[in-house]
């Protein structure tokens, strides 16, 4: 857009004096009104045209097979609302949340992985998963404590896994009702299991039930990702993270998932 020439730099000495102008016998026709900074005859002005121009739409590929039914719509809305999602989602558009295992295995894996690195958690889970013929609550209850300890499980985690298995075999959980229950109701029920805290319950909502609007503020990866993507690496409080996530609703699960992806090492180009 052409910029208007500042009034204090106009060549006033080149303008004719009023006394030198001939006096018209009749009122002259009004001069055309030109927007400051626009050329005569240009309508509308460049600034107005830029303001009214439609925003370029980002074309996203279809989510991969197995993604939740809401994933595509969530991605479309997030890239329109949030500058970071506008960058991250096209970058990882070929990836999406995938269905997990069964309910018991999902919770058992969360317990095994508590308070250790992701790499250590994977190694420990692989060792534990080889003990029963299959990962089922009744078979876990038949395992010997010494065998569970031998693969690297702490006494506390063995205790937690036994309590988890008993909740399933004794039907203390309302599995058939989960689809109709609210997120908070499911979190409360799962937290009745020893060793299952809010973070574990929220991971269950995301990876097993695939609820669309879960914001796990106790997750260190989410907080780190918000810090790096929104605050240039500065420390972030829970309240600041919650404020950022206001723009994500009702798709906090999807945004959280892409924040996690942003933390993963990327292959060199």
PDB file of N, CA, C and O in Angstrom, residues 6 8 39 48 82-83 95 109 152 154 162 221 238 248:
ATOM      1  N   UNK A   6       3.857  12.711   4.580  1.00  0.00           N
ATOM      2  CA  UNK A   6       3.586  13.501   5.787  1.00  0.00           C
ATOM      3  C   UNK A   6       3.419  14.969   5.457  1.00  0.00           C
ATOM      4  O   UNK A   6       4.117  15.531   4.623  1.00  0.00           O
ATOM      5  N   UNK A   8       4.204  17.585   7.117  1.00  0.00           N
ATOM      6  CA  UNK A   8       5.305  18.487   7.425  1.00  0.00           C
ATOM      7  C   UNK A   8       6.440  18.382   6.419  1.00  0.00           C
ATOM      8  O   UNK A   8       7.418  19.112   6.512  1.00  0.00           O
ATOM      9  N   UNK A  39      -4.303   6.010  -4.400  1.00  0.00           N
ATOM     10  CA  UNK A  39      -4.245   6.760  -5.651  1.00  0.00           C
ATOM     11  C   UNK A  39      -5.645   7.152  -6.059  1.00  0.00           C
ATOM     12  O   UNK A  39      -6.607   6.462  -5.802  1.00  0.00           O
ATOM     13  N   UNK A  48      -8.247  -0.887   2.942  1.00  0.00           N
ATOM     14  CA  UNK A  48      -9.582  -1.454   3.092  1.00  0.00           C
ATOM     15  C   UNK A  48      -9.678  -2.792   2.382  1.00  0.00           C
ATOM     16  O   UNK A  48     -10.307  -3.730   2.862  1.00  0.00           O
ATOM     17  N   UNK A  82      -5.921 -20.686  16.831  1.00  0.00           N
ATOM     18  CA  UNK A  82      -4.702 -20.650  17.628  1.00  0.00           C
ATOM     19  C   UNK A  82      -3.472 -20.626  16.727  1.00  0.00           C
ATOM     20  O   UNK A  82      -3.309 -21.492  15.867  1.00  0.00           O
ATOM     21  N   UNK A  83      -2.597 -19.637  16.937  1.00  0.00           N
ATOM     22  CA  UNK A  83      -1.429 -19.462  16.072  1.00  0.00           C
ATOM     23  C   UNK A  83      -0.463 -20.635  16.161  1.00  0.00           C
ATOM     24  O   UNK A  83       0.172 -21.003  15.161  1.00  0.00           O
ATOM     25  N   UNK A  95      -0.314 -37.708  11.473  1.00  0.00           N
ATOM     26  CA  UNK A  95      -0.414 -38.472  12.713  1.00  0.00           C
ATOM     27  C   UNK A  95      -1.704 -38.122  13.438  1.00  0.00           C
ATOM     28  O   UNK A  95      -2.240 -37.029  13.282  1.00  0.00           O
ATOM     29  N   UNK A 109      -0.467 -50.268  32.389  1.00  0.00           N
ATOM     30  CA  UNK A 109       0.713 -49.656  31.765  1.00  0.00           C
ATOM     31  C   UNK A 109       1.006 -48.290  32.387  1.00  0.00           C
ATOM     32  O   UNK A 109       2.175 -47.927  32.567  1.00  0.00           O
ATOM     33  N   UNK A 152      11.707 -55.967  37.849  1.00  0.00           N
ATOM     34  CA  UNK A 152      12.039 -54.574  38.130  1.00  0.00           C
ATOM     35  C   UNK A 152      10.936 -53.747  38.749  1.00  0.00           C
ATOM     36  O   UNK A 152      11.126 -52.549  38.982  1.00  0.00           O
ATOM     37  N   UNK A 154       8.687 -52.220  41.630  1.00  0.00           N
ATOM     38  CA  UNK A 154       8.832 -51.954  43.056  1.00  0.00           C
ATOM     39  C   UNK A 154       7.708 -52.650  43.822  1.00  0.00           C
ATOM     40  O   UNK A 154       6.679 -53.031  43.242  1.00  0.00           O
ATOM     41  N   UNK A 162      -1.945 -55.309  41.768  1.00  0.00           N
ATOM     42  CA  UNK A 162      -2.853 -56.289  42.367  1.00  0.00           C
ATOM     43  C   UNK A 162      -4.196 -55.641  42.686  1.00  0.00           C
ATOM     44  O   UNK A 162      -5.265 -56.206  42.403  1.00  0.00           O
ATOM     45  N   UNK A 221       4.891 -32.910  30.341  1.00  0.00           N
ATOM     46  CA  UNK A 221       5.113 -32.682  28.921  1.00  0.00           C
ATOM     47  C   UNK A 221       4.231 -31.576  28.373  1.00  0.00           C
ATOM     48  O   UNK A 221       4.681 -30.746  27.571  1.00  0.00           O
ATOM     49  N   UNK A 238       0.240 -23.267  36.166  1.00  0.00           N
ATOM     50  CA  UNK A 238      -0.979 -23.982  35.771  1.00  0.00           C
ATOM     51  C   UNK A 238      -2.051 -23.010  35.286  1.00  0.00           C
ATOM     52  O   UNK A 238      -2.766 -23.285  34.316  1.00  0.00           O
ATOM     53  N   UNK A 248      -8.489 -23.650  23.015  1.00  0.00           N
ATOM     54  CA  UNK A 248      -8.546 -25.023  22.504  1.00  0.00           C
ATOM     55  C   UNK A 248      -9.913 -25.673  22.673  1.00  0.00           C
ATOM     56  O   UNK A 248     -10.226 -26.641  21.981  1.00  0.00           O
TER      57      UNK A 248
END
